[in-house]
Amino acid sequence: MSNLIQSPTRILFFTGKGGVGKTSAACATAIGLTDEGKRVLLVSTDPASNLDEVLGVTLTSAPTAVPRVPGLSALNIDPEQAAHDYRERIVGPYRGVLPAVAVASMEEQLSGACTVEIAAFDEFSKLLGDEAATAAFDHVIFDTAPTGHTLRLLELPAAWTGFIDANVGGTSCLGPLSGLDAQKALYAASNQALRDPAQTILVLVARPDRSSLKEAERTRAELAQLGVGNVRLILNGVFRARDTSDATAVAMEARGRASLEALPEGLRGLARVDVPLLPFGLVGIEALRKMGTFDEAAGDAPPTPDALPFHGASLDSLIDELAVQGKGVVMTMGKGGVGKTTVAARVASQLARRGFDVTLTTTDPAAHVEQAVRDLSGGAASLWVTRIDPARETARYTAEVLATAGADLDAAGRALLEEDLRSPCTEEIAVFRAFAEAVAEGEDRFVIIDTAPTGHTVLLLDAAESYHREVLKKPSGSPEAVQRLLPRLRDPLFTHVLLVTLPEATPLHEAMQLERDLARADIKPFAWVVNQSLTPLQVTDPVLRMRRAHEATHLRELAAHATKVVLEPWSAGASPPLVVTPAAASSLVQGAPL
């Protein structure tokens, strides 16, 4: 039985940087509790949930029994389904009562990305704050999206409670904010449950690497500011080389040891469980039962490696193709933790090295792109690196709206407008606008965009389509960058999407789903990048040999699926210093705003 969490509370959250094993740890804990006879509800809040694949069952937004695990049910909070239900709850009572045009107007007001966020949060709050909704279960375990998205979710109970308390003008009587006031008690209960150590444990999951541990520490600090103090730490994938003649194994162990020696002070005080790097993927019930209980010394004999399915192209050759255009947008997309930021930083640094003007930016709320560039450059301040900062963009957007739409309003009208702009929805709109402006800069230079993990990116693309529909209706009221956003993203000569994955089942299949989501928006990926692969390396350590053999299955699947694939070998992180030409260096400013 898994022993990842001792003395678990009724509510458990698992969060951390993308790809660290949050879903595996949440599932292993849930299975361990049900093996003790407990009834457990496992909930994914990730818009790109992979619970279905990991548990081997098709899930919906209602609790579904997991086969072969008596007592365990699971569900996915589906943002689109939640938005549909939320709209119907508000609009439904007026059908047949109000004129059709009035009902259509209400539906239109409820069609945006803000409604999706509110509706998903509403479903999350029911499971967290309404004990009656989960009375059939002894434990409720939340498998969350990567950190940035989750911190946003955890901030919302307080944000919406504050907004409702301050909303005295009634601007929320129509549109996506309608119906919030009725939920006030629920949001307050959610807020309380999060902060009560007797009710909730929040589990930080991290890998023994520097960026993952830094993000865990940043999350711990932000959680402390939110009043969430009952925090544990799981270190997943701790590796010990069994064959010291294997250079890759030795380097991997040394990197992990160095990261743990530099463990941030705030994490040292947390209760901690170390989980060894397993020689197999954590897909399926029996594999999950081994997480936290696997005996390294009793590892299975390594299988005979399969023949390599393909060798793949190099990232340098891919950059040669990108450079031909001389400008445009390159976006790295994929599941959290697959190395999108590293790939984006490498593409940006290589293009800058060739003398092109390059901006490297990010839409990830938990951005660490500047750190990645510093790693590449050896500390040199030599690249134009920007970040779409939600707080700054919200302030900029608010000032712009008040200076334009609010300019001719009387005092009462301006007060209502200001009240509306204090809604948490304003941040979503402001960040989207900044994203559109970043894409527009690709008309004059290379813009490399490191996107947030898949779920957040899908919501961003949905927002692009939603805004595009609005633009077609009212083109004169939108900035040029917003008007042309979707056409630019759809132009294969202007935008090049790189789908980044690891040679593992879950990140590969999540990227394939993202590819289908992109096709829905009429956007076609330029290439796939398989990152941190052991396949090109000669490894002799038994754990690494088994992991290398497991890669073959996934690489064969991708080879049959995609035409342009880059295979990047596992690396301890050592990269050549960034060098740019004097002409390029003079135009690059680190940390400059958009």
Coordinates of C-alpha atoms in Angstrom, one line a residue:
M1 CA 0.0 0.0 0.0
S2 CA 1.2 3.5 -0.8
N3 CA 2.4 5.4 2.3
L4 CA 2.9 8.8 0.7
I5 CA 0.7 10.7 3.2
Q6 CA 0.6 10.0 6.9
S7 CA -2.5 11.0 8.9
P8 CA -4.4 12.4 5.9
T9 CA -7.1 15.0 6.4
R10 CA -10.5 14.7 4.7
I11 CA -9.4 17.1 1.9
L12 CA -6.0 16.7 0.1
F13 CA -4.6 18.9 -2.7
F14 CA -1.7 17.8 -4.9
T15 CA 0.1 20.5 -6.8
G16 CA 3.5 21.4 -8.3
K17 CA 5.3 22.2 -11.5
G18 CA 4.0 20.4 -14.6
G19 CA 5.4 16.9 -15.1
V20 CA 6.5 16.3 -11.5
G21 CA 4.1 13.4 -10.9
K22 CA 1.1 15.2 -9.2
T23 CA -1.4 12.9 -10.9
S24 CA 0.5 9.8 -10.0
A25 CA 1.0 10.8 -6.4
A26 CA -2.7 11.8 -6.1
C27 CA -3.8 8.5 -7.6
A28 CA -1.4 6.4 -5.5
T29 CA -2.7 8.1 -2.4
A30 CA -6.3 7.6 -3.4
I31 CA -5.7 3.9 -4.1
G32 CA -3.8 3.5 -0.9
L33 CA -6.7 4.9 1.2
T34 CA -9.3 2.8 -0.6
D35 CA -7.1 -0.3 0.1
E36 CA -7.6 0.6 3.8
G37 CA -11.3 0.5 3.3
K38 CA -11.9 4.3 2.9
R39 CA -14.3 5.8 0.3
V40 CA -12.4 8.3 -1.8
L41 CA -13.4 10.8 -4.5
L42 CA -10.6 11.8 -6.8
V43 CA -11.1 15.1 -8.6
S44 CA -9.1 16.6 -11.4
T45 CA -9.2 20.4 -11.7
D46 CA -6.8 20.4 -14.7
P47 CA -8.5 21.4 -18.0
A48 CA -6.1 18.9 -19.6
S49 CA -6.7 16.1 -17.2
N50 CA -5.0 12.8 -17.8
L51 CA -6.8 10.9 -15.0
D52 CA -8.7 8.8 -17.6
E53 CA -5.5 7.4 -19.1
V54 CA -3.7 6.9 -15.8
L55 CA -6.7 5.1 -14.2
G56 CA -7.8 3.3 -17.3
V57 CA -11.4 4.5 -17.2
T58 CA -13.5 7.1 -19.1
L59 CA -14.4 9.9 -16.7
T60 CA -17.1 12.6 -16.8
S61 CA -18.0 15.5 -14.6
A62 CA -19.9 13.1 -12.3
P63 CA -18.3 10.6 -9.9
T64 CA -17.4 7.4 -11.8
A65 CA -16.4 4.2 -10.0
V66 CA -12.8 3.1 -10.9
P67 CA -12.7 -0.6 -11.9
R68 CA -10.7 -2.9 -9.7
V69 CA -10.4 -0.3 -6.9
P70 CA -13.5 -0.7 -4.7
G71 CA -14.4 2.5 -2.9
L72 CA -12.7 4.8 -5.4
S73 CA -14.6 7.2 -7.6
A74 CA -13.2 9.9 -9.9
L75 CA -14.3 12.9 -11.9
N76 CA -12.9 15.6 -14.1
I77 CA -14.1 19.2 -13.7
D78 CA -14.9 20.0 -17.4
P79 CA -14.7 23.8 -17.9
E80 CA -16.8 23.7 -21.0
Q81 CA -19.5 21.5 -19.5
A82 CA -19.5 23.6 -16.4
A83 CA -19.9 26.7 -18.4
H84 CA -22.8 25.2 -20.3
D85 CA -24.5 24.2 -17.1
Y86 CA -23.8 27.6 -15.6
R87 CA -25.3 29.4 -18.6
E88 CA -28.4 27.2 -18.4
R89 CA -28.9 27.8 -14.7
I90 CA -29.0 31.6 -15.5
V91 CA -30.7 31.7 -18.8
G92 CA -33.0 28.7 -18.5
P93 CA -35.7 30.4 -16.3
Y94 CA -36.1 33.1 -18.9
R95 CA -36.7 30.9 -21.9
G96 CA -40.3 31.4 -23.0
V97 CA -40.7 34.3 -20.6
L98 CA -38.5 36.9 -22.3
P99 CA -38.4 37.7 -26.0
A100 CA -36.1 35.4 -28.0
V101 CA -33.8 38.4 -28.8
A102 CA -33.4 39.1 -25.1
V103 CA -32.5 35.5 -24.3
A104 CA -30.0 35.5 -27.2
S105 CA -28.4 38.6 -25.7
M106 CA -28.1 36.9 -22.4
E107 CA -26.5 33.8 -24.0
E108 CA -24.0 36.1 -25.9
Q109 CA -23.0 37.8 -22.7
L110 CA -22.3 34.4 -21.1
S111 CA -20.3 33.0 -24.1
G112 CA -16.8 34.3 -23.1
A113 CA -13.8 32.9 -21.3
C114 CA -14.8 34.7 -18.1
T115 CA -17.9 32.5 -17.9
V116 CA -15.8 29.4 -18.3
E117 CA -13.5 30.4 -15.4
I118 CA -16.4 31.3 -13.1
A119 CA -18.3 28.1 -14.0
A120 CA -15.2 25.8 -13.4
F121 CA -14.6 27.6 -10.1
D122 CA -18.2 27.2 -9.1
E123 CA -17.9 23.4 -9.6
F124 CA -14.7 23.3 -7.7
S125 CA -16.3 25.3 -4.8
K126 CA -19.2 22.8 -4.5
L127 CA -16.7 20.0 -3.9
L128 CA -14.5 21.9 -1.6
G129 CA -17.0 24.0 0.4
D130 CA -20.3 22.0 0.4
E131 CA -19.8 18.9 2.6
A132 CA -23.2 17.6 1.6
A133 CA -22.0 17.3 -2.0
T134 CA -19.3 14.9 -1.0
A135 CA -20.9 13.3 2.1
A136 CA -20.6 9.8 0.5
F137 CA -16.8 10.0 0.7
D138 CA -14.3 9.8 3.6
H139 CA -11.7 11.8 1.6
V140 CA -11.8 14.2 -1.4
I141 CA -8.5 14.4 -3.2
F142 CA -7.8 17.2 -5.8
D143 CA -5.4 16.5 -8.6
T144 CA -4.7 20.0 -9.7
A145 CA -3.3 21.7 -12.8
P146 CA 0.3 22.9 -12.8
T147 CA 1.2 25.5 -10.2
G148 CA 0.3 28.8 -11.9
H149 CA -3.2 27.7 -12.8
T150 CA -3.7 26.2 -9.4
L151 CA -2.6 29.2 -7.5
R152 CA -5.1 31.2 -9.5
L153 CA -7.8 28.7 -8.6
L154 CA -6.9 28.8 -4.9
E155 CA -6.9 32.6 -4.8
L156 CA -10.4 32.8 -6.3
P157 CA -12.4 31.9 -3.2
A158 CA -11.0 35.0 -1.4
A159 CA -11.1 37.1 -4.6
W160 CA -14.7 36.4 -5.5
T161 CA -15.8 36.7 -1.8
G162 CA -14.1 40.1 -1.7
F163 CA -15.7 41.2 -5.0
I164 CA -19.2 40.1 -3.9
D165 CA -18.8 41.9 -0.6
A166 CA -17.7 45.1 -2.4
N167 CA -20.2 44.9 -5.2
V168 CA -22.9 47.3 -4.1
G169 CA -23.9 48.7 -7.5
G170 CA -25.4 45.6 -9.1
T171 CA -23.2 45.3 -12.1
S172 CA -23.2 41.5 -11.8
C173 CA -27.0 41.2 -12.4
L174 CA -26.3 40.4 -16.1
G175 CA -23.5 38.6 -18.0
P176 CA -21.0 36.1 -16.6
L177 CA -21.1 37.5 -13.1
S178 CA -24.8 36.9 -12.6
G179 CA -25.7 34.3 -10.0
L180 CA -22.5 34.8 -8.0
D181 CA -24.2 36.5 -5.0
A182 CA -26.3 33.4 -4.4
Q183 CA -23.0 31.4 -4.0
K184 CA -21.5 33.8 -1.4
A185 CA -21.9 31.3 1.5
L186 CA -20.4 28.5 -0.6
Y187 CA -17.3 30.6 -1.5
A188 CA -16.8 31.6 2.1
A189 CA -17.0 27.9 3.1
S190 CA -14.4 27.0 0.4
N191 CA -12.2 29.8 1.6
Q192 CA -12.4 28.5 5.2
A193 CA -11.8 24.8 4.2
L194 CA -8.6 25.7 2.4
R195 CA -7.1 27.4 5.4
D196 CA -8.2 24.9 8.1
P197 CA -5.3 22.5 8.8
A198 CA -7.8 20.1 10.4
Q199 CA -9.6 19.8 7.1
T200 CA -7.0 20.2 4.4
I201 CA -3.4 19.2 3.6
L202 CA -1.8 20.6 0.5
V203 CA 0.9 18.4 -0.9
L204 CA 3.7 19.9 -3.0
V205 CA 5.1 17.4 -5.5
A206 CA 8.6 18.2 -6.9
R207 CA 11.4 16.6 -8.8
P208 CA 14.9 16.7 -7.4
D209 CA 15.9 19.5 -9.8
R210 CA 16.5 23.1 -9.3
S211 CA 13.6 24.6 -11.2
S212 CA 11.1 22.2 -9.8
L213 CA 12.3 22.9 -6.2
K214 CA 12.3 26.7 -6.8
E215 CA 8.7 26.5 -8.0
A216 CA 7.7 24.4 -5.0
E217 CA 9.3 27.0 -2.7
R218 CA 7.6 29.9 -4.5
T219 CA 4.3 28.0 -4.2
R220 CA 4.8 27.3 -0.5
A221 CA 5.5 31.0 0.1
E222 CA 2.4 32.1 -1.9
L223 CA 0.2 29.5 0.0
A224 CA 1.5 30.9 3.3
Q225 CA 0.3 34.4 2.1
L226 CA -3.1 32.8 1.4
G227 CA -3.2 31.4 4.9
V228 CA -2.7 27.8 3.8
G229 CA -0.1 26.3 6.2
N230 CA -0.7 22.6 6.4
V231 CA 1.8 21.7 3.6
R232 CA 3.7 18.5 2.9
L233 CA 6.4 17.7 0.3
I234 CA 6.9 14.7 -2.0
L235 CA 10.2 14.4 -3.8
N236 CA 9.4 12.3 -6.8
G237 CA 12.1 10.6 -9.0
V238 CA 15.0 10.5 -6.6
F239 CA 17.7 8.6 -8.5
R240 CA 20.6 6.5 -7.3
A241 CA 23.0 5.2 -9.9
R242 CA 23.5 1.5 -9.6
D243 CA 26.1 1.3 -12.4
T244 CA 28.8 3.9 -11.7
S245 CA 30.4 3.2 -15.1
D246 CA 27.4 4.8 -16.8
A247 CA 28.2 8.5 -17.3
T248 CA 24.6 9.4 -17.8
A249 CA 23.5 7.7 -14.6
V250 CA 26.3 9.3 -12.6
A251 CA 25.4 12.8 -14.0
M252 CA 21.7 12.2 -13.3
E253 CA 22.5 11.3 -9.7
A254 CA 24.9 14.2 -9.2
R255 CA 22.4 16.7 -10.5
G256 CA 19.7 15.4 -8.1
R257 CA 22.1 15.4 -5.2
A258 CA 23.3 19.0 -5.9
S259 CA 19.7 20.2 -6.1
L260 CA 18.8 18.6 -2.8
E261 CA 21.9 20.0 -1.1
A262 CA 20.6 23.4 -2.2
L263 CA 17.0 22.7 -1.0
P264 CA 15.3 26.0 -0.3
E265 CA 15.1 26.8 3.4
G266 CA 11.3 27.0 3.4
L267 CA 11.0 23.4 2.1
R268 CA 13.4 22.0 4.7
G269 CA 10.9 22.4 7.4
L270 CA 8.1 20.5 5.6
A271 CA 7.3 16.8 6.3
R272 CA 8.8 15.0 3.3
V273 CA 8.7 11.7 1.5
D274 CA 11.2 10.7 -1.1
V275 CA 10.0 8.5 -4.0
P276 CA 12.7 6.7 -6.1
L277 CA 12.8 7.1 -9.9
L278 CA 10.9 4.1 -11.2
P279 CA 12.0 2.0 -14.2
F280 CA 8.5 2.0 -15.6
G281 CA 5.7 4.5 -16.4
L282 CA 3.0 5.0 -13.8
V283 CA 0.0 4.1 -16.0
G284 CA -2.5 1.6 -14.6
I285 CA -3.7 0.6 -11.1
E286 CA -0.9 -2.0 -10.3
A287 CA 1.9 0.4 -11.4
L288 CA 0.3 3.2 -9.2
R289 CA 0.2 0.8 -6.2
K290 CA 4.0 0.6 -6.4
M291 CA 4.6 4.3 -6.1
G292 CA 5.9 4.9 -2.6
T293 CA 6.4 1.1 -2.0
F294 CA 8.7 0.1 -4.9
D295 CA 11.8 -1.6 -3.6
E296 CA 14.8 -0.4 -5.7
A297 CA 16.9 -3.4 -4.8
A298 CA 14.2 -5.7 -6.1
G299 CA 13.8 -4.1 -9.5
D300 CA 12.8 -6.3 -12.4
A301 CA 15.4 -7.5 -14.9
P302 CA 15.8 -5.0 -17.8
P303 CA 14.0 -6.1 -20.9
T304 CA 15.8 -6.4 -24.2
P305 CA 15.7 -3.0 -25.9
D306 CA 13.6 -2.8 -29.1
A307 CA 15.1 -1.6 -32.3
L308 CA 15.1 2.2 -32.5
P309 CA 12.0 3.4 -34.5
F310 CA 13.8 6.4 -35.9
H311 CA 16.6 8.8 -35.1
G312 CA 14.8 12.1 -35.5
A313 CA 16.0 15.5 -36.7
S314 CA 18.1 17.9 -34.7
L315 CA 16.8 21.1 -33.1
D316 CA 19.5 23.0 -34.9
S317 CA 18.2 21.9 -38.3
L318 CA 14.7 22.9 -37.2
I319 CA 16.0 26.4 -36.3
D320 CA 17.6 26.6 -39.7
E321 CA 14.1 26.2 -41.2
L322 CA 12.6 28.8 -38.9
A323 CA 15.3 31.3 -39.7
V324 CA 14.4 31.4 -43.4
Q325 CA 11.3 33.5 -42.6
G326 CA 13.4 36.2 -40.9
K327 CA 10.5 37.0 -38.5
G328 CA 7.3 35.6 -37.1
V329 CA 6.0 33.8 -34.0
V330 CA 7.3 30.5 -32.6
M331 CA 5.2 28.9 -29.9
T332 CA 6.3 25.9 -27.7
M333 CA 3.3 24.0 -26.4
G334 CA 2.7 20.8 -24.4
K335 CA 2.2 19.3 -21.0
G336 CA 3.9 20.9 -18.0
G337 CA 7.4 19.7 -17.3
V338 CA 8.3 18.5 -20.7
G339 CA 10.8 21.2 -21.3
K340 CA 8.8 23.8 -23.3
T341 CA 10.7 26.7 -21.6
T342 CA 14.1 25.1 -22.3
V343 CA 13.2 24.6 -26.0
A344 CA 11.9 28.1 -26.3
A345 CA 15.0 29.5 -24.7
R346 CA 17.2 27.5 -27.1
V347 CA 15.3 28.6 -30.2
A348 CA 15.4 32.2 -29.0
S349 CA 19.1 32.2 -28.2
Q350 CA 20.0 30.4 -31.5
L351 CA 18.0 32.9 -33.6
A352 CA 19.6 35.8 -31.7
R353 CA 23.0 34.3 -32.3
R354 CA 22.3 34.5 -36.0
G355 CA 21.7 38.2 -35.8
F356 CA 17.9 38.3 -35.7
D357 CA 15.9 40.6 -33.4
V358 CA 14.2 38.2 -30.9
T359 CA 11.8 38.6 -28.1
L360 CA 11.3 35.6 -25.7
T361 CA 8.1 35.9 -23.7
T362 CA 5.8 33.7 -21.7
T363 CA 2.1 33.3 -21.0
D364 CA 2.7 30.9 -18.1
P365 CA 1.4 32.3 -14.8
A366 CA 4.3 30.4 -13.1
A367 CA 6.9 31.7 -15.5
H368 CA 10.5 30.6 -15.1
V369 CA 11.6 31.6 -18.6
E370 CA 14.1 34.1 -17.3
Q371 CA 15.8 31.4 -15.2
A372 CA 16.0 29.2 -18.3
V373 CA 17.7 31.9 -20.3
R374 CA 20.1 32.6 -17.5
D375 CA 20.9 28.9 -17.5
L376 CA 21.6 29.0 -21.2
S377 CA 23.6 32.2 -21.1
G378 CA 25.7 31.5 -18.0
G379 CA 24.3 34.6 -16.4
A380 CA 24.8 37.0 -19.3
A381 CA 22.1 39.7 -19.6
S382 CA 21.9 39.4 -23.4
L383 CA 18.4 38.6 -24.5
W384 CA 15.1 40.6 -24.7
V385 CA 13.1 38.6 -22.2
T386 CA 9.6 39.6 -21.2
R387 CA 6.7 38.1 -19.2
I388 CA 3.0 38.9 -19.5
D389 CA 2.5 40.0 -15.9
P390 CA -1.2 39.6 -14.9
A391 CA -1.1 42.5 -12.3
R392 CA 0.6 44.9 -14.6
E393 CA -1.6 44.1 -17.6
T394 CA -4.8 44.4 -15.5
A395 CA -3.7 47.8 -14.3
R396 CA -2.9 48.9 -17.8
Y397 CA -6.2 47.6 -19.2
T398 CA -8.2 49.2 -16.4
A399 CA -6.6 52.6 -17.0
E400 CA -7.3 52.3 -20.7
V401 CA -11.0 51.4 -20.3
L402 CA -11.5 54.2 -17.8
A403 CA -9.8 56.7 -20.1
T404 CA -11.9 55.7 -23.1
A405 CA -15.3 54.0 -22.2
G406 CA -15.4 55.9 -18.9
A407 CA -14.4 59.3 -20.2
D408 CA -17.9 60.6 -20.9
L409 CA -19.7 58.8 -18.1
D410 CA -21.3 60.7 -15.1
A411 CA -20.1 59.9 -11.6
A412 CA -22.7 57.1 -11.1
G413 CA -21.8 55.5 -14.4
R414 CA -18.1 55.7 -13.8
A415 CA -18.6 54.1 -10.4
L416 CA -20.4 51.1 -12.0
L417 CA -17.7 50.8 -14.6
E418 CA -15.0 50.8 -11.9
E419 CA -16.9 48.2 -10.0
D420 CA -17.1 45.9 -13.0
L421 CA -13.4 46.3 -13.7
R422 CA -12.6 45.1 -10.2
S423 CA -14.0 41.7 -11.1
P424 CA -11.4 38.9 -11.3
C425 CA -12.6 38.5 -14.9
T426 CA -10.7 41.7 -15.9
E427 CA -7.4 39.9 -15.5
E428 CA -8.4 37.2 -18.0
I429 CA -9.3 39.9 -20.6
A430 CA -6.1 41.9 -19.9
V431 CA -3.8 38.9 -20.2
F432 CA -5.5 37.9 -23.4
R433 CA -5.0 41.4 -24.9
A434 CA -1.3 41.3 -23.9
F435 CA -0.9 37.9 -25.6
A436 CA -2.5 39.3 -28.8
E437 CA 0.0 42.3 -28.7
A438 CA 2.9 39.9 -28.2
V439 CA 1.9 37.9 -31.3
A440 CA 1.5 41.1 -33.3
E441 CA 5.2 42.0 -32.6
G442 CA 6.1 39.0 -34.9
E443 CA 5.4 41.3 -37.9
D444 CA 8.8 43.0 -37.2
R445 CA 10.9 40.4 -35.4
F446 CA 11.0 36.9 -34.0
V447 CA 8.7 36.4 -31.0
I448 CA 9.2 33.1 -29.2
I449 CA 6.3 32.4 -26.9
D450 CA 6.7 29.9 -24.1
T451 CA 3.1 28.9 -23.4
A452 CA 1.5 27.7 -20.1
P453 CA 0.9 24.0 -19.7
T454 CA -1.7 22.4 -22.0
G455 CA -4.9 23.1 -20.1
H456 CA -4.2 26.8 -19.7
T457 CA -3.2 27.1 -23.4
V458 CA -6.4 25.4 -24.5
L459 CA -8.4 28.0 -22.6
L460 CA -6.3 30.7 -24.2
L461 CA -7.0 29.3 -27.6
D462 CA -10.7 29.1 -26.8
A463 CA -10.6 32.7 -25.7
A464 CA -9.0 33.6 -29.1
E465 CA -11.9 32.0 -30.9
S466 CA -14.4 33.6 -28.7
Y467 CA -12.9 37.0 -29.2
H468 CA -12.6 36.4 -32.9
R469 CA -16.3 35.9 -33.1
E470 CA -16.9 39.1 -31.2
V471 CA -14.5 40.9 -33.5
L472 CA -16.4 39.7 -36.6
K473 CA -19.5 41.2 -35.1
K474 CA -18.0 44.5 -34.0
P475 CA -14.6 45.0 -35.8
S476 CA -14.3 48.7 -35.1
G477 CA -14.3 48.3 -31.3
S478 CA -11.3 46.0 -31.0
P479 CA -7.5 46.8 -31.2
E480 CA -5.8 45.6 -34.4
A481 CA -3.8 43.1 -32.5
V482 CA -7.0 41.4 -31.2
Q483 CA -8.7 41.6 -34.6
R484 CA -5.8 39.8 -36.4
L485 CA -4.8 37.4 -33.6
L486 CA -6.5 34.3 -34.9
P487 CA -5.6 34.9 -38.6
R488 CA -2.0 35.3 -37.5
L489 CA -2.1 32.1 -35.4
R490 CA -3.6 30.2 -38.4
D491 CA -1.0 31.5 -40.9
P492 CA 1.7 28.7 -41.2
L493 CA 4.2 31.2 -42.6
F494 CA 3.8 33.5 -39.6
T495 CA 3.2 31.1 -36.7
H496 CA 5.2 28.0 -36.1
V497 CA 3.9 25.7 -33.2
L498 CA 6.4 23.3 -31.7
L499 CA 4.7 20.5 -29.8
V500 CA 7.1 19.4 -27.0
T501 CA 6.8 16.1 -25.2
L502 CA 8.7 13.5 -23.3
P503 CA 9.0 9.9 -24.6
E504 CA 6.3 8.8 -22.2
A505 CA 2.6 7.8 -22.6
T506 CA 0.9 10.7 -20.7
P507 CA 2.8 13.7 -22.1
L508 CA 2.7 12.2 -25.6
H509 CA -1.0 11.6 -25.6
E510 CA -1.7 14.9 -24.0
A511 CA 0.2 16.6 -26.8
M512 CA -1.8 14.6 -29.4
Q513 CA -5.0 15.9 -27.8
L514 CA -3.6 19.4 -27.9
E515 CA -2.9 18.8 -31.6
R516 CA -6.6 18.0 -32.1
D517 CA -7.6 21.1 -30.1
L518 CA -5.3 23.2 -32.4
A519 CA -7.0 21.6 -35.5
R520 CA -10.3 22.7 -34.1
A521 CA -9.0 26.3 -34.2
D522 CA -7.5 25.6 -37.7
I523 CA -3.9 25.8 -36.4
K524 CA -1.4 23.1 -37.6
P525 CA 1.8 22.3 -35.7
F526 CA 5.1 22.8 -37.4
A527 CA 7.0 20.0 -35.7
W528 CA 7.3 17.8 -32.6
V529 CA 10.2 17.9 -30.2
V530 CA 10.7 14.8 -28.0
N531 CA 12.8 16.1 -25.1
Q532 CA 15.1 14.4 -22.6
S533 CA 15.2 11.1 -24.4
L534 CA 17.5 8.3 -23.4
T535 CA 17.1 6.6 -26.8
P536 CA 20.1 8.4 -28.4
L537 CA 22.4 7.6 -25.4
Q538 CA 24.3 4.4 -24.5
V539 CA 23.2 3.6 -21.0
T540 CA 24.1 0.6 -18.8
D541 CA 22.4 1.4 -15.5
P542 CA 19.6 -1.1 -15.1
V543 CA 16.9 1.5 -14.2
L544 CA 17.9 3.7 -17.2
R545 CA 18.1 0.7 -19.5
M546 CA 14.5 -0.2 -18.6
R547 CA 13.3 3.4 -19.1
R548 CA 15.1 3.6 -22.4
A549 CA 13.4 0.3 -23.5
H550 CA 10.0 1.7 -22.5
E551 CA 10.6 4.8 -24.7
A552 CA 10.6 2.6 -27.9
T553 CA 6.9 2.0 -27.7
H554 CA 6.1 5.7 -27.5
L555 CA 8.6 6.7 -30.2
R556 CA 7.1 4.2 -32.6
E557 CA 3.7 5.6 -32.0
L558 CA 4.8 9.1 -32.7
A559 CA 6.8 8.1 -35.7
A560 CA 3.6 6.7 -37.2
H561 CA 1.8 9.9 -36.4
A562 CA 4.0 12.8 -37.2
T563 CA 6.2 13.7 -40.2
K564 CA 8.6 16.1 -38.5
V565 CA 10.1 15.0 -35.2
V566 CA 13.1 16.3 -33.3
L567 CA 14.7 13.9 -30.8
E568 CA 16.6 15.7 -28.0
P569 CA 18.9 13.5 -25.8
W570 CA 18.7 13.7 -22.0
S571 CA 21.0 16.3 -20.7
A572 CA 22.1 17.3 -17.2
G573 CA 21.4 20.9 -18.2
A574 CA 24.9 22.0 -19.3
S575 CA 24.5 24.3 -22.3
P576 CA 26.9 26.5 -24.2
P577 CA 27.1 30.1 -23.3
L578 CA 24.8 32.4 -25.3
V579 CA 26.6 34.6 -27.7
V580 CA 24.9 37.3 -29.8
T581 CA 26.3 39.5 -32.5
P582 CA 27.1 43.2 -31.5
A583 CA 24.2 44.4 -33.6
A584 CA 21.7 42.0 -31.9
A585 CA 23.1 42.7 -28.5
S586 CA 22.5 46.4 -28.8
S587 CA 18.8 45.8 -29.4
L588 CA 18.3 43.3 -26.6
V589 CA 17.3 44.4 -23.1
Q590 CA 16.7 41.8 -20.5
G591 CA 13.5 42.2 -18.6
A592 CA 12.1 45.0 -20.7
P593 CA 8.3 45.3 -20.7
L594 CA 6.2 44.7 -23.8

